[in-house]
Amino acid sequence: MTFKNLNLHSKIIQAIEEMKYEIATPIQEKAIPEILNGKDLCASAQTGTGKTAAFLLPTLTKIMEKPLRGKGPRILIIVPTRELAMQVSKEATKYSKYLKMLKTVCIYGGVPYPMQRRDLHRPYDILVATPGRLIDHINSGRIKFSRQIGRAHV
């Protein structure tokens, strides 16, 4: 099945076509319609099968359908390691390339707080975080969840 047949936002299609993605993988073909229909799902697949795109592409589409004002993330993605946080954040940025004003923030341990505090103070829509650093920022009052529309545990 092609990505065009999955009812994704046209600007997202533009970005993934530019990345030379044409045919959805089995995990994407099954997960994307379920997420677009508002269903929660738990899925597993081998490394390299497109799990990140399987949850990000429909979630980005949902963001574009329902703009919300306010502070804090509209999507919270919790990952176990900083390496995965950086990878997921990079993919989110690529997929949202043509979505005006959509910003991704990535927070994880092992780096100084000032840059992360600055990023959290500015408007953003997607927050990719490791659990420990997420808890630190929540406890300090820097993250509010009033705009959240979805969660993904990777």
CSV table of N, CA and C in Angstrom, one decimal:
chain,number,residue,atom,x,y,z
A,1,MET,N,0.9,-1.2,0.0
A,1,MET,CA,0.0,0.0,0.0
A,1,MET,C,0.9,1.2,0.0
A,2,THR,N,0.5,2.2,-0.8
A,2,THR,CA,1.3,3.5,-0.8
A,2,THR,C,0.9,4.4,0.4
A,3,PHE,N,1.8,5.3,0.7
A,3,PHE,CA,1.5,6.2,1.8
A,3,PHE,C,0.3,7.1,1.4
A,4,LYS,N,0.1,7.4,0.1
A,4,LYS,CA,-1.0,8.3,-0.4
A,4,LYS,C,-2.3,7.6,0.0
A,5,ASN,N,-2.4,6.3,0.0
A,5,ASN,CA,-3.6,5.6,0.3
A,5,ASN,C,-3.9,5.5,1.8
A,6,LEU,N,-3.1,6.1,2.6
A,6,LEU,CA,-3.2,5.9,4.1
A,6,LEU,C,-3.9,7.1,4.7
A,7,ASN,N,-4.4,8.1,3.9
A,7,ASN,CA,-5.1,9.3,4.5
A,7,ASN,C,-4.2,10.2,5.3
A,8,LEU,N,-3.0,10.3,5.0
A,8,LEU,CA,-2.1,11.2,5.7
A,8,LEU,C,-2.2,12.6,5.2
A,9,HIS,N,-1.8,13.6,6.0
A,9,HIS,CA,-1.8,15.0,5.6
A,9,HIS,C,-0.9,15.2,4.3
A,10,SER,N,-1.4,16.0,3.4
A,10,SER,CA,-0.6,16.2,2.1
A,10,SER,C,0.8,16.7,2.3
A,11,LYS,N,1.0,17.5,3.3
A,11,LYS,CA,2.4,18.1,3.6
A,11,LYS,C,3.3,17.0,4.2
A,12,ILE,N,2.7,16.0,4.9
A,12,ILE,CA,3.5,14.9,5.4
A,12,ILE,C,3.8,14.0,4.2
A,13,ILE,N,2.9,13.8,3.3
A,13,ILE,CA,3.1,13.0,2.1
A,13,ILE,C,4.3,13.6,1.3
A,14,GLN,N,4.2,14.9,1.2
A,14,GLN,CA,5.3,15.6,0.5
A,14,GLN,C,6.7,15.4,1.1
A,15,ALA,N,6.7,15.4,2.4
A,15,ALA,CA,8.0,15.2,3.1
A,15,ALA,C,8.5,13.7,2.9
A,16,ILE,N,7.6,12.8,3.0
A,16,ILE,CA,8.0,11.4,2.9
A,16,ILE,C,8.4,11.0,1.5
A,17,GLU,N,7.7,11.6,0.5
A,17,GLU,CA,8.0,11.3,-0.9
A,17,GLU,C,9.4,11.9,-1.2
A,18,GLU,N,9.7,13.0,-0.6
A,18,GLU,CA,11.1,13.6,-0.7
A,18,GLU,C,12.1,12.7,-0.1
A,19,MET,N,11.8,11.9,0.9
A,19,MET,CA,12.7,11.0,1.5
A,19,MET,C,12.7,9.7,0.7
A,20,LYS,N,12.0,9.6,-0.4
A,20,LYS,CA,11.9,8.4,-1.3
A,20,LYS,C,11.2,7.2,-0.6
A,21,TYR,N,10.3,7.5,0.3
A,21,TYR,CA,9.4,6.5,0.8
A,21,TYR,C,8.2,6.4,-0.1
A,22,GLU,N,7.9,5.2,-0.6
A,22,GLU,CA,6.7,5.0,-1.4
A,22,GLU,C,5.7,4.0,-0.9
A,23,ILE,N,6.2,2.9,-0.5
A,23,ILE,CA,5.3,1.8,0.0
A,23,ILE,C,5.4,1.6,1.5
A,24,ALA,N,4.3,1.6,2.2
A,24,ALA,CA,4.3,1.4,3.6
A,24,ALA,C,4.7,0.0,4.0
A,25,THR,N,5.5,-0.2,5.1
A,25,THR,CA,5.8,-1.5,5.6
A,25,THR,C,4.6,-2.1,6.2
A,26,PRO,N,4.6,-3.4,6.5
A,26,PRO,CA,3.5,-4.1,7.1
A,26,PRO,C,3.1,-3.4,8.5
A,27,ILE,N,4.0,-3.0,9.3
A,27,ILE,CA,3.7,-2.4,10.6
A,27,ILE,C,3.0,-1.1,10.3
A,28,GLN,N,3.5,-0.3,9.4
A,28,GLN,CA,2.9,1.0,9.0
A,28,GLN,C,1.5,0.8,8.4
A,29,GLU,N,1.3,-0.1,7.5
A,29,GLU,CA,0.1,-0.4,6.9
A,29,GLU,C,-1.0,-0.7,7.9
A,30,LYS,N,-0.6,-1.5,8.9
A,30,LYS,CA,-1.6,-1.9,10.0
A,30,LYS,C,-1.8,-0.8,11.0
A,31,ALA,N,-0.8,-0.1,11.4
A,31,ALA,CA,-0.9,0.8,12.6
A,31,ALA,C,-1.4,2.2,12.2
A,32,ILE,N,-1.1,2.7,11.0
A,32,ILE,CA,-1.5,4.1,10.7
A,32,ILE,C,-3.0,4.2,10.6
A,33,PRO,N,-3.8,3.4,10.0
A,33,PRO,CA,-5.2,3.5,10.0
A,33,PRO,C,-5.8,3.5,11.4
A,34,GLU,N,-5.3,2.6,12.2
A,34,GLU,CA,-5.8,2.4,13.6
A,34,GLU,C,-5.6,3.7,14.4
A,35,ILE,N,-4.4,4.3,14.3
A,35,ILE,CA,-4.0,5.5,15.0
A,35,ILE,C,-4.9,6.7,14.5
A,36,LEU,N,-5.1,6.8,13.2
A,36,LEU,CA,-5.9,7.8,12.6
A,36,LEU,C,-7.3,7.7,13.1
A,37,ASN,N,-7.8,6.5,13.4
A,37,ASN,CA,-9.1,6.3,13.9
A,37,ASN,C,-9.2,6.5,15.4
A,38,GLY,N,-8.1,7.0,16.0
A,38,GLY,CA,-8.1,7.3,17.4
A,38,GLY,C,-7.9,6.1,18.4
A,39,LYS,N,-7.5,5.0,17.9
A,39,LYS,CA,-7.3,3.8,18.7
A,39,LYS,C,-5.9,3.8,19.3
A,40,ASP,N,-5.9,3.3,20.6
A,40,ASP,CA,-4.6,3.0,21.2
A,40,ASP,C,-4.1,1.6,20.7
A,41,LEU,N,-2.8,1.5,20.5
A,41,LEU,CA,-2.4,0.2,20.1
A,41,LEU,C,-1.0,-0.1,20.6
A,42,CYS,N,-0.7,-1.3,20.8
A,42,CYS,CA,0.6,-1.8,21.2
A,42,CYS,C,1.1,-2.7,20.1
A,43,ALA,N,2.2,-2.4,19.5
A,43,ALA,CA,2.7,-3.2,18.4
A,43,ALA,C,4.2,-3.4,18.6
A,44,SER,N,4.7,-4.5,18.0
A,44,SER,CA,6.1,-4.8,18.0
A,44,SER,C,6.5,-5.3,16.6
A,45,ALA,N,7.7,-4.9,16.2
A,45,ALA,CA,8.3,-5.3,15.0
A,45,ALA,C,9.8,-5.2,15.1
A,46,GLN,N,10.5,-5.9,14.2
A,46,GLN,CA,11.9,-5.9,14.2
A,46,GLN,C,12.5,-4.5,13.9
A,47,THR,N,13.7,-4.3,14.3
A,47,THR,CA,14.4,-3.0,14.1
A,47,THR,C,14.5,-2.8,12.5
A,48,GLY,N,14.2,-1.5,12.2
A,48,GLY,CA,14.3,-1.2,10.7
A,48,GLY,C,13.1,-1.4,9.9
A,49,THR,N,11.9,-1.7,10.6
A,49,THR,CA,10.7,-2.0,9.9
A,49,THR,C,9.8,-0.7,9.8
A,50,GLY,N,10.2,0.4,10.4
A,50,GLY,CA,9.4,1.6,10.2
A,50,GLY,C,8.4,1.9,11.4
A,51,LYS,N,8.7,1.4,12.6
A,51,LYS,CA,7.9,1.6,13.7
A,51,LYS,C,7.7,3.1,14.0
A,52,THR,N,8.8,3.9,14.0
A,52,THR,CA,8.8,5.3,14.3
A,52,THR,C,7.8,6.0,13.3
A,53,ALA,N,7.9,5.7,12.1
A,53,ALA,CA,7.0,6.3,11.1
A,53,ALA,C,5.6,5.9,11.3
A,54,ALA,N,5.4,4.6,11.8
A,54,ALA,CA,4.1,4.0,12.0
A,54,ALA,C,3.3,4.8,13.0
A,55,PHE,N,3.9,5.4,14.0
A,55,PHE,CA,3.2,6.1,15.0
A,55,PHE,C,3.3,7.6,14.8
A,56,LEU,N,4.4,8.1,14.2
A,56,LEU,CA,4.6,9.6,14.0
A,56,LEU,C,3.7,10.1,12.9
A,57,LEU,N,3.7,9.4,11.7
A,57,LEU,CA,2.9,9.9,10.6
A,57,LEU,C,1.4,10.2,10.9
A,58,PRO,N,0.7,9.2,11.5
A,58,PRO,CA,-0.7,9.5,11.7
A,58,PRO,C,-0.9,10.5,12.9
A,59,THR,N,0.1,10.5,13.8
A,59,THR,CA,-0.1,11.5,14.9
A,59,THR,C,0.2,12.9,14.4
A,60,LEU,N,1.1,13.1,13.5
A,60,LEU,CA,1.3,14.4,12.9
A,60,LEU,C,0.1,14.8,12.1
A,61,THR,N,-0.5,13.9,11.4
A,61,THR,CA,-1.8,14.2,10.7
A,61,THR,C,-2.9,14.6,11.6
A,62,LYS,N,-3.0,14.0,12.8
A,62,LYS,CA,-4.0,14.4,13.8
A,62,LYS,C,-3.7,15.8,14.3
A,63,ILE,N,-2.5,16.1,14.5
A,63,ILE,CA,-2.2,17.5,14.9
A,63,ILE,C,-2.7,18.5,14.0
A,64,MET,N,-2.5,18.2,12.7
A,64,MET,CA,-2.9,19.2,11.6
A,64,MET,C,-4.4,19.3,11.5
A,65,GLU,N,-5.1,18.3,11.9
A,65,GLU,CA,-6.6,18.4,11.9
A,65,GLU,C,-7.2,19.2,13.0
A,66,LYS,N,-6.5,19.3,14.1
A,66,LYS,CA,-7.0,20.0,15.3
A,66,LYS,C,-6.0,20.9,16.0
A,67,PRO,N,-5.9,22.1,15.5
A,67,PRO,CA,-4.9,23.0,16.1
A,67,PRO,C,-5.4,23.4,17.5
A,68,LEU,N,-4.4,23.5,18.4
A,68,LEU,CA,-4.7,23.8,19.8
A,68,LEU,C,-3.7,24.9,20.3
A,69,ARG,N,-4.2,25.9,21.0
A,69,ARG,CA,-3.3,26.9,21.6
A,69,ARG,C,-2.9,26.5,23.0
A,70,GLY,N,-1.9,27.1,23.4
A,70,GLY,CA,-1.4,26.8,24.8
A,70,GLY,C,0.0,26.4,24.8
A,71,LYS,N,0.5,26.1,26.0
A,71,LYS,CA,1.9,25.7,26.1
A,71,LYS,C,2.0,24.2,26.4
A,72,GLY,N,3.1,23.7,26.1
A,72,GLY,CA,3.4,22.3,26.4
A,72,GLY,C,3.2,21.4,25.1
A,73,PRO,N,3.6,20.1,25.3
A,73,PRO,CA,3.5,19.3,24.1
A,73,PRO,C,2.1,18.8,23.7
A,74,ARG,N,1.9,18.6,22.4
A,74,ARG,CA,0.7,18.0,22.0
A,74,ARG,C,0.9,16.5,21.8
A,75,ILE,N,2.2,16.1,21.7
A,75,ILE,CA,2.5,14.7,21.6
A,75,ILE,C,3.7,14.5,22.6
A,76,LEU,N,3.6,13.5,23.4
A,76,LEU,CA,4.7,13.1,24.3
A,76,LEU,C,5.1,11.7,23.8
A,77,ILE,N,6.4,11.6,23.5
A,77,ILE,CA,7.0,10.3,23.1
A,77,ILE,C,8.1,10.0,24.2
A,78,ILE,N,7.9,8.9,24.9
A,78,ILE,CA,8.8,8.5,25.9
A,78,ILE,C,9.7,7.3,25.4
A,79,VAL,N,11.0,7.5,25.5
A,79,VAL,CA,11.9,6.5,25.0
A,79,VAL,C,12.9,6.1,26.1
A,80,PRO,N,13.5,4.9,26.0
A,80,PRO,CA,14.3,4.5,27.1
A,80,PRO,C,15.8,5.1,27.1
A,81,THR,N,16.3,5.5,26.0
A,81,THR,CA,17.7,5.9,25.9
A,81,THR,C,17.8,7.3,25.2
A,82,ARG,N,18.9,8.0,25.4
A,82,ARG,CA,19.1,9.2,24.7
A,82,ARG,C,19.3,9.0,23.3
A,83,GLU,N,20.0,7.9,22.9
A,83,GLU,CA,20.2,7.6,21.5
A,83,GLU,C,18.9,7.5,20.7
A,84,LEU,N,18.0,6.8,21.3
A,84,LEU,CA,16.7,6.6,20.7
A,84,LEU,C,15.9,7.9,20.7
A,85,ALA,N,16.0,8.7,21.7
A,85,ALA,CA,15.4,10.0,21.8
A,85,ALA,C,15.9,10.9,20.6
A,86,MET,N,17.2,10.9,20.4
A,86,MET,CA,17.7,11.8,19.3
A,86,MET,C,17.2,11.2,18.0
A,87,GLN,N,17.2,9.9,17.8
A,87,GLN,CA,16.7,9.3,16.6
A,87,GLN,C,15.3,9.6,16.3
A,88,VAL,N,14.4,9.5,17.3
A,88,VAL,CA,13.0,9.7,17.1
A,88,VAL,C,12.8,11.2,16.8
A,89,SER,N,13.5,12.1,17.5
A,89,SER,CA,13.3,13.5,17.3
A,89,SER,C,13.7,13.9,15.9
A,90,LYS,N,14.8,13.3,15.4
A,90,LYS,CA,15.3,13.6,14.1
A,90,LYS,C,14.3,13.2,13.0
A,91,GLU,N,13.6,12.0,13.2
A,91,GLU,CA,12.6,11.6,12.3
A,91,GLU,C,11.4,12.5,12.3
A,92,ALA,N,11.0,12.9,13.5
A,92,ALA,CA,9.8,13.8,13.7
A,92,ALA,C,10.1,15.1,12.9
A,93,THR,N,11.3,15.6,13.0
A,93,THR,CA,11.6,16.8,12.3
A,93,THR,C,11.6,16.6,10.8
A,94,LYS,N,12.1,15.5,10.3
A,94,LYS,CA,12.0,15.2,8.9
A,94,LYS,C,10.6,15.1,8.4
A,95,TYR,N,9.8,14.4,9.1
A,95,TYR,CA,8.4,14.1,8.7
A,95,TYR,C,7.5,15.4,8.7
A,96,SER,N,7.9,16.3,9.6
A,96,SER,CA,7.1,17.5,9.8
A,96,SER,C,7.7,18.7,9.0
A,97,LYS,N,8.6,18.5,8.2
A,97,LYS,CA,9.4,19.5,7.4
A,97,LYS,C,8.5,20.6,6.8
A,98,TYR,N,7.4,20.2,6.3
A,98,TYR,CA,6.5,21.1,5.6
A,98,TYR,C,5.3,21.6,6.4
A,99,LEU,N,5.3,21.2,7.7
A,99,LEU,CA,4.2,21.6,8.6
A,99,LEU,C,4.6,22.9,9.3
A,100,LYS,N,4.0,24.0,8.9
A,100,LYS,CA,4.4,25.3,9.4
A,100,LYS,C,4.3,25.4,10.9
A,101,MET,N,5.4,25.9,11.4
A,101,MET,CA,5.4,26.3,12.9
A,101,MET,C,5.4,25.0,13.8
A,102,LEU,N,5.5,23.8,13.3
A,102,LEU,CA,5.6,22.7,14.2
A,102,LEU,C,7.0,22.4,14.6
A,103,LYS,N,7.2,22.3,15.9
A,103,LYS,CA,8.5,22.2,16.5
A,103,LYS,C,8.6,21.0,17.4
A,104,THR,N,9.7,20.3,17.3
A,104,THR,CA,10.0,19.1,18.2
A,104,THR,C,11.1,19.5,19.2
A,105,VAL,N,10.9,19.1,20.4
A,105,VAL,CA,11.9,19.3,21.4
A,105,VAL,C,12.3,17.9,21.9
A,106,CYS,N,13.6,17.7,22.2
A,106,CYS,CA,14.1,16.5,22.6
A,106,CYS,C,14.9,16.7,24.0
A,107,ILE,N,14.5,16.0,25.0
A,107,ILE,CA,15.2,16.1,26.3
A,107,ILE,C,15.6,14.7,26.8
A,108,TYR,N,16.8,14.7,27.3
A,108,TYR,CA,17.4,13.5,27.8
A,108,TYR,C,18.5,13.8,28.8
A,109,GLY,N,18.9,12.9,29.6
A,109,GLY,CA,20.0,13.1,30.6
A,109,GLY,C,21.4,13.1,29.9
A,110,GLY,N,22.3,13.5,30.8
A,110,GLY,CA,23.7,13.6,30.3
A,110,GLY,C,24.1,14.8,29.7
A,111,VAL,N,23.2,15.8,29.6
A,111,VAL,CA,23.5,17.1,29.0
A,111,VAL,C,23.1,18.2,30.0
A,112,PRO,N,23.7,19.4,30.0
A,112,PRO,CA,23.3,20.5,30.9
A,112,PRO,C,21.8,20.9,30.6
A,113,TYR,N,21.2,21.4,31.7
A,113,TYR,CA,19.8,21.8,31.7
A,113,TYR,C,19.5,23.1,30.9
A,114,PRO,N,20.4,24.1,30.9
A,114,PRO,CA,20.0,25.4,30.3
A,114,PRO,C,19.4,25.3,28.9
A,115,MET,N,20.0,24.6,28.0
A,115,MET,CA,19.5,24.5,26.6
A,115,MET,C,18.2,23.9,26.6
A,116,GLN,N,18.0,22.8,27.4
A,116,GLN,CA,16.7,22.2,27.4
A,116,GLN,C,15.6,23.1,28.0
A,117,ARG,N,16.0,23.8,29.1
A,117,ARG,CA,15.0,24.8,29.6
A,117,ARG,C,14.6,25.8,28.6
A,118,ARG,N,15.6,26.3,27.8
A,118,ARG,CA,15.3,27.3,26.8
A,118,ARG,C,14.3,26.7,25.7
A,119,ASP,N,14.6,25.5,25.3
A,119,ASP,CA,13.7,24.8,24.3
A,119,ASP,C,12.3,24.6,24.9
A,120,LEU,N,12.2,24.3,26.1
A,120,LEU,CA,10.9,24.0,26.8
A,120,LEU,C,10.1,25.3,27.0
A,121,HIS,N,10.8,26.4,27.1
A,121,HIS,CA,10.2,27.7,27.3
A,121,HIS,C,9.5,28.3,26.0
A,122,ARG,N,10.1,27.8,24.8
A,122,ARG,CA,9.6,28.3,23.5
A,122,ARG,C,8.4,27.4,23.1
A,123,PRO,N,7.6,27.8,22.2
A,123,PRO,CA,6.5,27.0,21.7
A,123,PRO,C,7.0,25.7,21.0
A,124,TYR,N,6.4,24.6,21.3
A,124,TYR,CA,6.7,23.3,20.7
A,124,TYR,C,5.5,22.4,20.7
A,125,ASP,N,5.5,21.4,19.9
A,125,ASP,CA,4.3,20.5,19.7
A,125,ASP,C,4.7,19.1,20.1
A,126,ILE,N,5.9,18.6,19.8
A,126,ILE,CA,6.3,17.3,20.0
A,126,ILE,C,7.4,17.3,21.1
A,127,LEU,N,7.2,16.5,22.1
A,127,LEU,CA,8.3,16.3,23.1
A,127,LEU,C,8.7,14.8,23.1
A,128,VAL,N,10.0,14.6,22.8
A,128,VAL,CA,10.6,13.3,22.9
A,128,VAL,C,11.5,13.4,24.1
A,129,ALA,N,11.3,12.4,25.0
A,129,ALA,CA,12.0,12.5,26.3
A,129,ALA,C,12.4,11.1,26.8
A,130,THR,N,13.5,11.1,27.6
A,130,THR,CA,13.8,9.9,28.4
A,130,THR,C,13.1,10.1,29.7
A,131,PRO,N,12.7,9.0,30.4
A,131,PRO,CA,11.9,9.1,31.7
A,131,PRO,C,12.6,10.0,32.8
A,132,GLY,N,13.8,9.8,33.0
A,132,GLY,CA,14.4,10.6,34.1
A,132,GLY,C,14.5,12.0,33.9
A,133,ARG,N,14.9,12.5,32.7
A,133,ARG,CA,14.9,13.9,32.4
A,133,ARG,C,13.5,14.5,32.3
A,134,LEU,N,12.6,13.7,31.8
A,134,LEU,CA,11.2,14.2,31.8
A,134,LEU,C,10.7,14.4,33.2
A,135,ILE,N,10.9,13.5,34.1
A,135,ILE,CA,10.5,13.7,35.5
A,135,ILE,C,11.1,14.9,36.1
A,136,ASP,N,12.4,15.1,35.8
A,136,ASP,CA,13.1,16.3,36.4
A,136,ASP,C,12.4,17.6,35.9
A,137,HIS,N,12.1,17.7,34.6
A,137,HIS,CA,11.5,18.9,34.1
A,137,HIS,C,10.0,19.1,34.5
A,138,ILE,N,9.3,18.0,34.7
A,138,ILE,CA,7.9,18.1,35.2
A,138,ILE,C,8.0,18.6,36.7
A,139,ASN,N,8.8,18.0,37.5
A,139,ASN,CA,8.9,18.4,38.9
A,139,ASN,C,9.4,19.8,39.0
A,140,SER,N,10.1,20.4,38.1
A,140,SER,CA,10.5,21.8,38.2
A,140,SER,C,9.5,22.7,37.6
A,141,GLY,N,8.3,22.2,37.1
A,141,GLY,CA,7.3,23.0,36.5
A,141,GLY,C,7.5,23.5,35.1
A,142,ARG,N,8.4,23.0,34.4
A,142,ARG,CA,8.7,23.5,33.1
A,142,ARG,C,7.9,22.8,32.0
A,143,ILE,N,7.2,21.7,32.3
A,143,ILE,CA,6.4,21.0,31.3
A,143,ILE,C,4.9,21.0,31.8
A,144,LYS,N,4.0,21.5,30.9
A,144,LYS,CA,2.6,21.4,31.2
A,144,LYS,C,2.0,20.5,30.1
A,145,PHE,N,0.9,19.8,30.4
A,145,PHE,CA,0.3,18.8,29.5
A,145,PHE,C,-1.1,19.2,29.1
A,146,SER,N,-1.4,20.5,29.1
A,146,SER,CA,-2.8,20.9,28.8
A,146,SER,C,-3.1,20.7,27.3
A,147,ARG,N,-2.1,20.6,26.4
A,147,ARG,CA,-2.4,20.5,25.0
A,147,ARG,C,-2.2,19.1,24.4
A,148,GLN,N,-1.9,18.2,25.3
A,148,GLN,CA,-1.5,16.8,24.8
A,148,GLN,C,-2.6,16.1,24.1
A,149,ILE,N,-2.3,15.5,22.9
A,149,ILE,CA,-3.3,14.7,22.2
A,149,ILE,C,-2.9,13.2,22.1
A,150,GLY,N,-1.7,12.9,22.4
A,150,GLY,CA,-1.3,11.5,22.2
A,150,GLY,C,0.0,11.2,22.9
A,151,ARG,N,0.2,9.9,23.2
A,151,ARG,CA,1.4,9.3,23.8
A,151,ARG,C,1.8,8.1,23.0
A,152,ALA,N,3.1,8.0,23.0
A,152,ALA,CA,3.7,6.8,22.3
A,152,ALA,C,4.9,6.3,23.2
A,153,HIS,N,4.9,5.0,23.5
A,153,HIS,CA,5.9,4.4,24.3
A,153,HIS,C,6.7,3.6,23.3
A,154,VAL,N,8.0,3.9,23.1
A,154,VAL,CA,8.8,3.1,22.1
A,154,VAL,C,9.7,2.2,22.9
